[in-house]
Coordinates of C-alpha atoms in Angstrom, one line a residue:
Chain H
M1 CA 23.8 -271.4 179.0
E2 CA 22.2 -268.8 177.0
E3 CA 22.8 -268.5 172.9
V4 CA 25.0 -265.8 172.1
P5 CA 24.5 -263.7 168.9
H6 CA 26.1 -264.9 166.0
D7 CA 28.3 -262.1 165.5
C8 CA 29.1 -261.7 169.0
P9 CA 32.2 -259.5 169.2
G10 CA 33.3 -261.5 172.7
A11 CA 32.3 -260.3 176.1
D12 CA 35.6 -259.1 177.2
S13 CA 35.8 -256.7 174.0
A14 CA 35.8 -253.3 173.4
Q15 CA 32.5 -253.6 171.7
A16 CA 30.9 -255.4 174.3
G17 CA 27.2 -254.9 174.3
R18 CA 27.5 -252.0 172.4
G19 CA 28.0 -253.5 168.4
A20 CA 24.9 -253.9 165.9
S21 CA 25.2 -257.8 166.5
C22 CA 24.4 -257.4 170.3
Q23 CA 20.9 -256.0 169.4
G24 CA 18.3 -258.4 171.2
C25 CA 21.1 -260.5 173.0
P26 CA 20.1 -261.6 176.5
N27 CA 23.5 -260.8 178.0
Q28 CA 23.4 -257.3 176.0
R29 CA 23.3 -255.0 179.1
L30 CA 25.8 -256.9 181.1
C31 CA 28.3 -256.4 178.3
A32 CA 27.6 -252.7 178.5
S33 CA 28.0 -252.5 181.5
G34 CA 31.6 -253.7 181.5
A35 CA 31.3 -256.9 183.4
G36 CA 32.4 -259.3 180.9
A37 CA 35.8 -257.3 181.1
T38 CA 36.4 -258.2 185.0
P39 CA 38.2 -261.6 185.3
D40 CA 36.0 -264.8 185.7
P41 CA 35.4 -265.5 189.2
A42 CA 36.0 -269.4 188.6
I43 CA 39.5 -268.7 187.9
G44 CA 40.3 -268.2 191.5
E45 CA 38.3 -271.1 192.2
I46 CA 39.7 -273.6 189.9
K47 CA 43.2 -272.3 191.3
E48 CA 42.1 -273.3 195.0
K49 CA 40.6 -276.7 193.8
M50 CA 44.0 -277.1 191.9
K51 CA 46.3 -276.9 195.0
T52 CA 45.9 -280.5 195.4
V53 CA 47.2 -280.8 192.0
K54 CA 50.9 -281.1 191.6
H55 CA 51.5 -281.6 188.3
K56 CA 48.7 -280.7 184.9
I57 CA 50.0 -281.5 181.5
L58 CA 47.8 -281.0 179.0
V59 CA 48.2 -283.8 175.6
L60 CA 47.3 -281.5 172.2
S61 CA 47.3 -282.1 168.7
G62 CA 45.9 -279.4 166.3
K63 CA 44.9 -282.7 164.1
G64 CA 42.2 -285.4 164.4
G65 CA 42.5 -288.8 164.7
V66 CA 46.2 -288.7 165.9
G67 CA 45.8 -290.5 168.8
K68 CA 45.7 -288.2 171.5
S69 CA 42.8 -290.2 173.9
T70 CA 45.3 -293.8 172.7
F71 CA 48.3 -291.5 174.4
S72 CA 46.5 -290.0 177.5
A73 CA 45.1 -292.9 178.6
H74 CA 48.3 -295.0 178.2
L75 CA 50.1 -292.5 180.0
A76 CA 47.8 -292.1 182.5
H77 CA 47.9 -295.8 183.0
G78 CA 52.1 -296.2 183.0
L79 CA 52.0 -293.1 185.6
A80 CA 49.7 -295.0 187.8
E81 CA 51.6 -298.4 187.6
D82 CA 53.6 -296.7 190.7
E83 CA 51.0 -297.2 193.1
N84 CA 51.8 -294.5 195.5
T85 CA 50.9 -291.8 192.3
Q86 CA 47.7 -290.7 192.0
I87 CA 46.4 -290.2 188.7
A88 CA 43.9 -287.9 187.4
L89 CA 42.6 -288.3 183.7
L90 CA 40.4 -285.4 182.2
D91 CA 38.6 -285.4 179.0
I92 CA 37.5 -282.2 177.3
D93 CA 36.8 -283.5 174.4
I94 CA 33.0 -282.8 174.8
C95 CA 31.7 -283.4 171.2
G96 CA 34.0 -286.6 171.0
P97 CA 34.6 -288.0 174.3
S98 CA 36.7 -291.3 173.2
I99 CA 38.4 -291.6 177.0
P100 CA 35.5 -293.6 178.6
K101 CA 35.8 -296.3 175.8
I102 CA 39.6 -296.5 175.7
M103 CA 39.6 -297.1 179.7
G104 CA 37.0 -299.4 179.0
L105 CA 34.6 -297.3 181.2
E106 CA 31.7 -297.2 179.1
G107 CA 28.3 -297.1 180.8
E108 CA 29.7 -295.6 184.1
Q109 CA 27.9 -292.5 185.6
V110 CA 29.1 -289.7 188.1
H111 CA 27.9 -289.6 191.2
Q112 CA 27.8 -286.3 193.3
S113 CA 28.9 -285.8 197.0
G114 CA 28.7 -283.0 199.4
S115 CA 32.1 -282.0 198.2
G116 CA 31.6 -282.3 194.4
W117 CA 31.4 -284.7 191.2
S118 CA 33.2 -288.0 192.1
P119 CA 35.9 -289.4 189.0
V120 CA 35.1 -292.6 188.0
Y121 CA 38.1 -294.8 189.6
V122 CA 39.6 -297.7 187.0
E123 CA 42.1 -297.9 189.8
D124 CA 42.4 -296.8 193.1
N125 CA 44.9 -294.6 192.1
L126 CA 43.5 -293.6 188.8
G127 CA 40.6 -291.3 188.5
V128 CA 39.1 -290.5 185.2
M129 CA 36.4 -287.6 184.2
S130 CA 34.4 -287.0 181.1
V131 CA 31.4 -285.7 179.4
G132 CA 31.0 -289.4 178.3
F133 CA 29.6 -290.3 181.6
L134 CA 27.1 -287.8 181.8
L135 CA 25.5 -288.8 178.2
S136 CA 22.8 -291.6 179.3
S137 CA 23.1 -293.4 175.5
P138 CA 26.2 -293.9 173.3
D139 CA 24.0 -292.3 170.5
D140 CA 23.7 -289.1 172.7
A141 CA 25.2 -286.3 170.8
V142 CA 26.5 -283.1 172.7
I143 CA 25.6 -280.5 170.0
W144 CA 26.7 -277.6 171.9
R145 CA 28.4 -274.4 170.5
G146 CA 31.3 -272.8 172.5
P147 CA 29.7 -270.5 175.7
K148 CA 28.1 -274.0 176.9
K149 CA 31.4 -276.2 176.2
N150 CA 33.5 -273.5 177.9
G151 CA 31.0 -273.7 180.9
M152 CA 31.1 -278.0 180.8
I153 CA 34.8 -277.2 181.1
K154 CA 35.4 -275.0 183.8
Q155 CA 32.5 -277.5 185.7
F156 CA 35.2 -280.1 185.1
L157 CA 37.8 -278.2 187.0
R158 CA 36.1 -276.6 189.5
D159 CA 33.6 -278.8 190.8
V160 CA 35.5 -282.5 190.4
D161 CA 36.3 -283.8 194.1
W162 CA 39.7 -284.8 192.5
G163 CA 41.2 -285.0 196.3
E164 CA 45.4 -285.1 196.4
V165 CA 46.6 -285.8 192.9
D166 CA 50.3 -285.8 191.6
Y167 CA 49.8 -285.8 187.6
L168 CA 46.4 -284.4 185.9
I169 CA 46.2 -285.5 182.5
V170 CA 44.1 -283.1 180.3
D171 CA 43.0 -285.2 177.2
T172 CA 42.0 -282.2 174.5
P173 CA 39.9 -282.2 171.2
P174 CA 41.4 -281.7 168.1
G175 CA 41.8 -277.9 166.9
T176 CA 42.5 -274.8 168.2
S177 CA 39.3 -273.2 169.7
D178 CA 36.7 -272.9 172.6
E179 CA 38.1 -276.1 174.4
H180 CA 41.8 -275.1 174.1
L181 CA 41.3 -271.2 175.1
S182 CA 39.3 -272.0 178.1
V183 CA 41.1 -274.7 179.3
V184 CA 44.5 -272.4 179.3
Q185 CA 42.5 -269.4 180.9
Y186 CA 40.7 -271.3 183.4
L187 CA 43.9 -272.6 184.7
A188 CA 45.7 -269.5 184.1
A189 CA 46.6 -269.2 187.8
A190 CA 46.6 -272.8 188.5
H191 CA 50.2 -273.1 186.6
I192 CA 50.0 -275.9 183.7
D193 CA 53.7 -277.9 183.4
G194 CA 53.1 -277.9 179.7
A195 CA 51.8 -279.6 177.0
V196 CA 52.6 -283.0 174.6
I197 CA 51.7 -282.8 171.1
I198 CA 50.9 -285.6 169.6
T199 CA 51.3 -286.3 165.5
T200 CA 51.5 -288.6 163.5
P201 CA 54.5 -288.6 160.6
Q202 CA 52.9 -287.1 157.9
E203 CA 52.7 -283.6 156.9
V204 CA 48.8 -283.1 156.8
S205 CA 49.3 -283.8 161.1
L206 CA 52.3 -281.5 161.0
Q207 CA 50.6 -278.5 159.4
D208 CA 48.1 -278.1 162.0
V209 CA 50.9 -279.6 164.6
R210 CA 53.1 -276.4 163.6
K211 CA 49.6 -274.3 164.4
E212 CA 49.3 -275.9 167.9
I213 CA 52.7 -275.1 168.5
N214 CA 52.5 -271.8 167.2
F215 CA 48.9 -271.9 169.5
C216 CA 50.9 -272.9 172.6
R217 CA 53.5 -269.7 172.2
K218 CA 51.1 -267.5 171.2
V219 CA 49.2 -268.3 175.1
K220 CA 52.8 -268.9 177.0
L221 CA 52.0 -272.9 177.8
P222 CA 55.2 -274.6 178.0
I223 CA 55.8 -277.0 175.4
I224 CA 57.2 -280.7 177.2
G225 CA 57.8 -282.0 173.8
V226 CA 56.0 -284.1 170.4
V227 CA 55.7 -287.2 170.2
E228 CA 55.3 -289.1 167.1
N229 CA 52.5 -291.8 167.1
M230 CA 51.6 -294.5 164.1
S231 CA 55.5 -293.9 163.6
G232 CA 56.0 -297.4 161.2
F233 CA 54.0 -300.2 160.8
I234 CA 55.2 -304.3 161.6
C235 CA 53.7 -306.5 159.5
P236 CA 52.0 -309.4 161.9
K237 CA 52.7 -311.8 159.1
C238 CA 56.1 -311.0 157.6
K239 CA 57.3 -308.8 160.4
K240 CA 58.8 -306.4 158.1
E241 CA 58.8 -302.5 158.5
S242 CA 56.2 -300.9 156.1
Q243 CA 55.2 -296.9 156.3
I244 CA 51.6 -296.4 156.6
F245 CA 51.8 -293.0 157.0
P246 CA 55.0 -292.0 155.3
P247 CA 57.3 -289.0 156.9
T248 CA 57.2 -287.2 153.3
T249 CA 58.4 -284.0 155.0
G250 CA 61.3 -285.0 157.6
G251 CA 58.4 -286.3 160.1
A252 CA 58.2 -285.0 163.4
E253 CA 62.2 -285.4 163.9
L254 CA 62.6 -282.2 161.0
M255 CA 59.8 -280.3 162.6
C256 CA 60.9 -280.4 166.0
Q257 CA 64.6 -279.4 164.5
D258 CA 62.9 -276.5 162.9
L259 CA 60.8 -275.7 166.0
E260 CA 62.9 -276.2 168.5
V261 CA 60.5 -278.6 170.6
P262 CA 62.0 -281.7 172.0
L263 CA 60.9 -285.1 170.1
L264 CA 60.1 -287.2 173.2
G265 CA 59.7 -290.4 171.4
R266 CA 58.1 -292.5 168.3
V267 CA 55.2 -294.9 168.8
P268 CA 54.7 -297.6 165.9
L269 CA 51.1 -298.7 164.8
D270 CA 50.3 -302.0 166.4
P271 CA 47.2 -303.5 165.8
L272 CA 46.7 -304.7 168.9
I273 CA 48.4 -302.0 170.8
G274 CA 50.8 -303.5 172.6
I275 CA 50.7 -302.7 176.1
Q276 CA 54.0 -303.5 177.6
E277 CA 55.8 -301.5 174.9
F278 CA 53.6 -298.3 175.7
C279 CA 54.1 -298.8 179.4
N280 CA 57.8 -298.8 179.1
L281 CA 57.7 -295.7 176.7
H282 CA 55.5 -293.7 179.3
Q283 CA 58.1 -294.8 182.0
S284 CA 61.0 -292.8 180.5
K285 CA 58.1 -290.0 180.1
E286 CA 57.3 -289.6 183.5
E287 CA 61.5 -289.5 184.1
N288 CA 61.1 -286.8 181.6
L289 CA 58.0 -284.9 183.0
I290 CA 59.6 -285.0 186.4
S291 CA 62.7 -283.5 185.5
S292 CA 61.2 -280.7 183.5
Chain W
M1 CA 15.6 -269.3 159.2
E2 CA 14.8 -268.0 155.6
A3 CA 11.7 -269.2 154.0
A4 CA 13.0 -269.4 150.7
A5 CA 16.4 -269.8 149.4
E6 CA 17.5 -265.8 148.5
P7 CA 18.7 -266.1 144.6
G8 CA 22.8 -265.6 145.5
N9 CA 25.9 -267.2 145.2
L10 CA 24.6 -270.8 145.8
A11 CA 21.6 -270.5 143.2
G12 CA 23.9 -272.0 140.6
V13 CA 24.6 -275.5 142.4
R14 CA 22.5 -278.0 141.9
H15 CA 23.4 -280.2 144.8
I16 CA 25.2 -279.8 148.0
I17 CA 26.7 -282.8 149.7
L18 CA 28.2 -282.3 153.7
V19 CA 30.8 -284.8 154.6
L20 CA 30.9 -285.0 158.3
S21 CA 32.5 -287.6 161.1
G22 CA 32.5 -286.4 164.3
K23 CA 35.6 -288.3 164.7
G24 CA 39.1 -286.8 163.9
G25 CA 41.4 -288.1 161.6
V26 CA 39.2 -290.4 159.8
G27 CA 39.7 -289.1 156.2
K28 CA 36.8 -286.9 155.7
S29 CA 39.4 -283.8 153.5
T30 CA 40.8 -287.0 151.9
I31 CA 37.4 -288.7 151.1
S32 CA 36.0 -285.0 149.9
T33 CA 38.7 -284.5 147.9
E34 CA 38.3 -288.1 146.2
L35 CA 34.5 -288.0 146.2
A36 CA 35.1 -284.5 144.2
L37 CA 37.2 -286.2 141.7
A38 CA 35.2 -289.3 141.3
L39 CA 32.1 -287.2 140.8
R40 CA 34.4 -284.9 138.0
H41 CA 35.4 -288.3 136.5
A42 CA 31.9 -288.8 135.8
G43 CA 31.6 -285.6 133.9
K44 CA 30.5 -283.4 136.6
K45 CA 31.5 -279.9 137.5
V46 CA 32.3 -279.8 141.4
G47 CA 33.4 -277.3 144.0
I48 CA 34.8 -278.0 147.4
L49 CA 34.4 -275.9 150.1
D50 CA 36.7 -276.5 153.2
V51 CA 34.6 -275.5 156.5
D52 CA 38.0 -276.6 159.0
L53 CA 39.2 -273.2 160.5
C54 CA 41.4 -274.9 162.9
G55 CA 43.0 -277.6 160.2
P56 CA 41.9 -276.6 156.6
S57 CA 44.0 -279.8 155.0
I58 CA 42.8 -279.6 151.2
P59 CA 44.4 -276.6 149.9
R60 CA 47.7 -278.6 150.2
M61 CA 46.3 -282.1 148.8
L62 CA 45.5 -280.6 145.8
G63 CA 48.7 -278.7 145.3
A64 CA 46.9 -275.5 145.9
Q65 CA 48.5 -274.1 148.7
G66 CA 49.7 -270.1 148.4
R67 CA 47.0 -269.6 145.5
A68 CA 45.6 -266.2 146.0
V69 CA 42.1 -265.4 146.4
H70 CA 40.8 -262.8 144.2
Q71 CA 37.5 -260.3 145.1
C72 CA 34.8 -260.7 142.2
D73 CA 31.6 -258.0 141.6
R74 CA 29.9 -261.3 143.0
G75 CA 32.6 -261.8 146.5
W76 CA 35.1 -264.3 146.6
A77 CA 36.4 -266.3 143.4
P78 CA 37.0 -269.8 144.1
V79 CA 40.4 -271.0 143.0
F80 CA 40.1 -273.4 140.2
L81 CA 42.6 -276.4 140.1
D82 CA 41.9 -277.3 136.6
R83 CA 42.6 -275.9 133.2
E84 CA 39.0 -276.7 132.4
Q85 CA 37.6 -275.1 135.8
S86 CA 35.9 -278.1 136.3
I87 CA 37.2 -278.4 139.6
S88 CA 37.2 -275.6 142.0
L89 CA 38.0 -275.1 146.0
M90 CA 37.8 -272.6 148.6
S91 CA 39.2 -273.1 152.3
V92 CA 40.2 -270.5 155.0
G93 CA 43.8 -272.0 154.3
F94 CA 43.7 -269.4 151.2
L95 CA 42.7 -266.7 153.2
L96 CA 45.9 -267.1 156.4
E97 CA 49.1 -264.9 155.6
K98 CA 51.3 -267.7 156.9
P99 CA 50.5 -271.6 156.4
D100 CA 51.7 -272.3 160.0
E101 CA 49.5 -269.5 161.5
A102 CA 47.0 -270.7 163.8
V103 CA 43.0 -269.4 163.8
V104 CA 42.5 -269.4 167.2
W105 CA 38.8 -268.1 167.4
R106 CA 36.0 -269.1 169.8
G107 CA 32.7 -270.3 167.8
P108 CA 30.6 -266.7 167.3
K109 CA 34.0 -265.9 165.1
K110 CA 34.1 -269.0 163.3
N111 CA 29.9 -268.8 162.9
A112 CA 30.2 -265.4 161.3
L113 CA 33.4 -266.4 158.4
I114 CA 31.4 -269.8 157.8
K115 CA 28.0 -267.8 157.1
Q116 CA 30.7 -265.5 154.7
F117 CA 32.1 -269.0 153.0
V118 CA 28.6 -270.2 152.5
S119 CA 27.0 -266.9 150.8
D120 CA 29.7 -264.7 149.7
V121 CA 32.0 -267.7 147.2
A122 CA 31.2 -266.9 143.6
W123 CA 30.6 -270.8 143.0
G124 CA 28.8 -270.3 139.6
E125 CA 27.3 -273.2 137.6
L126 CA 27.8 -276.6 139.6
D127 CA 26.4 -280.0 139.7
Y128 CA 27.9 -280.7 142.8
L129 CA 29.4 -279.0 145.7
V130 CA 30.8 -281.0 148.3
V131 CA 31.7 -279.4 151.8
D132 CA 34.2 -280.8 154.2
T133 CA 33.8 -280.2 157.8
P134 CA 36.1 -280.5 160.8
P135 CA 35.2 -282.9 163.6
G136 CA 33.1 -282.6 166.3
T137 CA 28.9 -281.8 166.5
S138 CA 29.3 -277.9 167.4
D139 CA 29.9 -274.2 166.0
E140 CA 31.2 -275.2 162.2
H141 CA 28.2 -277.9 161.9
M142 CA 25.8 -275.5 162.9
A143 CA 26.5 -272.6 161.4
T144 CA 27.4 -274.8 158.2
I145 CA 23.8 -276.5 158.2
E146 CA 22.1 -273.2 159.3
A147 CA 23.6 -271.5 156.4
L148 CA 22.8 -274.3 153.8
R149 CA 19.3 -275.0 155.0
P150 CA 17.9 -272.6 152.4
Y151 CA 19.8 -274.6 149.7
Q152 CA 18.6 -277.7 150.6
P153 CA 21.5 -280.0 150.7
L154 CA 21.1 -283.5 149.3
G155 CA 22.3 -284.9 152.5
A156 CA 25.5 -286.3 154.4
L157 CA 28.1 -289.0 153.7
V158 CA 29.4 -289.6 157.4
V159 CA 32.8 -290.8 157.3
T160 CA 34.1 -293.6 159.6
T161 CA 37.3 -295.9 160.2
P162 CA 36.3 -299.9 161.5
Q163 CA 37.1 -299.1 165.0
A164 CA 34.9 -298.9 167.8
V165 CA 36.1 -295.4 169.2
S166 CA 35.3 -293.9 165.7
V167 CA 32.1 -295.8 165.4
G168 CA 31.5 -294.3 168.9
D169 CA 31.6 -290.7 167.5
V170 CA 29.8 -291.5 164.6
R171 CA 26.8 -292.9 166.5
R172 CA 26.7 -289.3 167.9
E173 CA 26.9 -287.4 164.7
L174 CA 24.2 -289.3 163.3
T175 CA 22.0 -288.4 165.9
F176 CA 22.9 -284.8 165.0
C177 CA 21.9 -285.4 161.7
R178 CA 18.9 -286.4 162.6
K179 CA 18.5 -283.6 165.2
T180 CA 19.3 -281.2 162.3
G181 CA 17.1 -282.6 159.7
L182 CA 20.1 -284.0 157.4
R183 CA 19.3 -286.8 155.6
V184 CA 22.6 -289.6 155.6
M185 CA 23.1 -290.6 152.3
G186 CA 25.3 -293.0 153.4
I187 CA 28.1 -294.2 155.6
V188 CA 31.7 -294.7 154.0
E189 CA 34.1 -296.6 155.9
N190 CA 38.1 -295.6 155.4
M191 CA 40.8 -297.0 156.2
S192 CA 39.8 -300.2 155.5
G193 CA 42.6 -302.7 155.5
F194 CA 46.5 -302.4 154.8
T195 CA 47.9 -304.5 152.2
C196 CA 51.5 -305.2 153.3
P197 CA 53.9 -304.2 150.4
H198 CA 56.3 -306.7 151.5
C199 CA 54.2 -310.1 151.6
A200 CA 50.7 -308.8 150.6
E201 CA 49.1 -310.1 153.7
C202 CA 46.1 -307.4 154.2
T203 CA 45.7 -306.5 157.7
S204 CA 43.2 -304.8 159.5
V205 CA 45.1 -302.2 160.7
F206 CA 42.3 -300.4 162.7
S207 CA 40.4 -303.2 163.5
R208 CA 37.2 -304.3 161.1
G209 CA 33.6 -304.2 159.8
G210 CA 32.5 -300.9 162.5
G211 CA 31.4 -299.1 159.4
E212 CA 28.8 -301.7 158.1
E213 CA 27.5 -302.7 161.4
L214 CA 27.2 -299.5 162.0
A215 CA 25.0 -298.5 159.1
Q216 CA 22.9 -301.5 159.9
L217 CA 22.7 -300.7 163.5
A218 CA 21.2 -297.1 162.3
G219 CA 19.4 -298.4 159.3
V220 CA 21.5 -296.1 156.9
P221 CA 23.3 -297.2 153.5
F222 CA 26.7 -298.3 153.5
L223 CA 28.2 -296.6 150.9
G224 CA 31.5 -298.8 151.1
S225 CA 35.0 -299.1 152.1
V226 CA 38.1 -297.4 151.4
P227 CA 41.3 -299.3 151.6
L228 CA 44.7 -297.6 153.0
D229 CA 47.2 -297.0 149.9
P230 CA 50.5 -295.2 151.4
A231 CA 51.0 -294.8 147.7
L232 CA 48.0 -292.6 147.5
M233 CA 49.0 -290.9 150.8
R234 CA 52.4 -289.8 150.1
T235 CA 50.7 -288.2 146.2
L236 CA 48.4 -286.3 149.2
E237 CA 51.0 -284.9 151.6
E238 CA 53.4 -283.9 148.4
G239 CA 50.1 -282.3 146.7
H240 CA 51.5 -282.0 143.3
H241 CA 50.1 -285.0 141.2
F242 CA 47.1 -286.1 143.1
I243 CA 44.5 -285.5 140.4
Q244 CA 46.3 -287.6 137.8
E245 CA 48.0 -290.2 140.3
F246 CA 44.5 -291.2 142.3
P247 CA 42.9 -293.2 139.0
G248 CA 45.6 -295.5 139.5
S249 CA 45.0 -296.4 143.0
P250 CA 43.1 -299.0 145.0
A251 CA 41.2 -296.4 146.4
F252 CA 39.9 -295.0 143.1
A253 CA 37.7 -298.5 142.3
A254 CA 36.1 -297.4 146.0
L255 CA 35.6 -294.0 145.4
T256 CA 34.1 -294.1 142.0
S257 CA 31.5 -297.2 143.3
I258 CA 30.8 -294.6 145.9
A259 CA 29.9 -291.8 143.6
Q260 CA 28.3 -293.8 141.5
K261 CA 25.5 -294.5 144.4
I262 CA 25.6 -291.0 145.0
L263 CA 24.7 -290.2 141.3
D264 CA 22.1 -292.6 141.4
A265 CA 21.0 -291.1 144.9
T266 CA 20.3 -287.7 143.1
P267 CA 17.1 -286.5 142.2
A268 CA 17.0 -285.5 138.6
C269 CA 16.9 -281.8 138.1
L270 CA 14.6 -280.2 135.7
P271 CA 16.2 -278.3 133.0

């Protein structure tokens, strides 16, 4: 992917190729010819590829560190408990890919075959893809600008051989930027079932999550609902509950009421991360998702 | 890249510190704010630049939400948070018409705004400028470092929590610092233990020891651990009295010690 100038007006803008900042850009001629305004052929290719994927769910937040990857991983595991259900987990956090570590798949490599990239299978019915599998060392940093990240996401959606999948869960990075715009754009023709938005009870998270809800509405992405994570802490010694992240402005419940989005549930903060509790919670999420 | 710093709005800023992580939600904004206040407590004049365009947290933390940004002849005037004008702040949060408005921009547009933020804020005379960044190693980070390079930042403070999943991202951030020639002043481990208010049992809610081990592994200084303090978090949330309440928090001692290490590592300036 070539570098674009810092003040690039955007390939699909009216100024594409014509602006002052376009001088010297390797794509200037292409943009000026109007090629940038035509839809990306990859969108059609991805639509074809996604025909074997029944349901697509994005896990978003806006805020970092609320537990998107943890939730995505546990949701994937929970849904995969039914051996007859085929689950795919796609990690599009290009700079901070946490899924390999959370799924216990660090060090795994991706193989290429005639039909594309093979996901890494943690169970027979649970395949995972992440940029983490393409890095040769845990210290390798992915220092890419937006256009290059977008290219990677396009490849993940178009070139991974997922096979027949019941649920594709897409874990996203924090923010409302390239990765989010790209995944929505590339899946536009393939139909996304909706987004699950993760928050913690604090206002500092809710502040960003309101923006994420607005983003979803702007790009017409249905919202399945909000999950409030790190909701209360049970002391392992005295078993009493404390609020490490107090819901000073009413937590997710009030925000969901105000913005008219469903609150799917609350997940407590557990240092051991109780797997059984999560799976029970996720079985009920599955019912929500199937019915929505 | 410019060979020499042009005199401009950063000419009066003596030292620039970037607060990075790679991992989201570890407390970069909280630590940036606390560090700025600890440096101010040590008698320094401090500015905070919040370059998290998608999730600007700092205005609310310091009770400055809704404050207007004014233009002066040298550019944007930062928002002063105290009467003495010893602490000032600039954030994209001040430029949003509605607080729930999402900044849904791709990289090139973010880069352009960051360049403006770096060059067009009339900071005046500052001892320290603390630059809070979003998680990741992408557009905002590259744009910030490129824009600040002519001014020779002092270095980066890298924040982690003790967990392996944070440490994993922070290792990548350290590589980013190395590749971009940014000196790592040290690692701060945040959310390092929670003391149950009922029974005083201290639980390592987010595991333990990751920050210090990483510092040893990477050969960078370990600046200290900051505990979880829900009372302080409540104040940050409400954003009204944080500046006054902070000195009473267990986190304050940790931040004072970290600020002292930074003061000790700061080269003396010629008058």
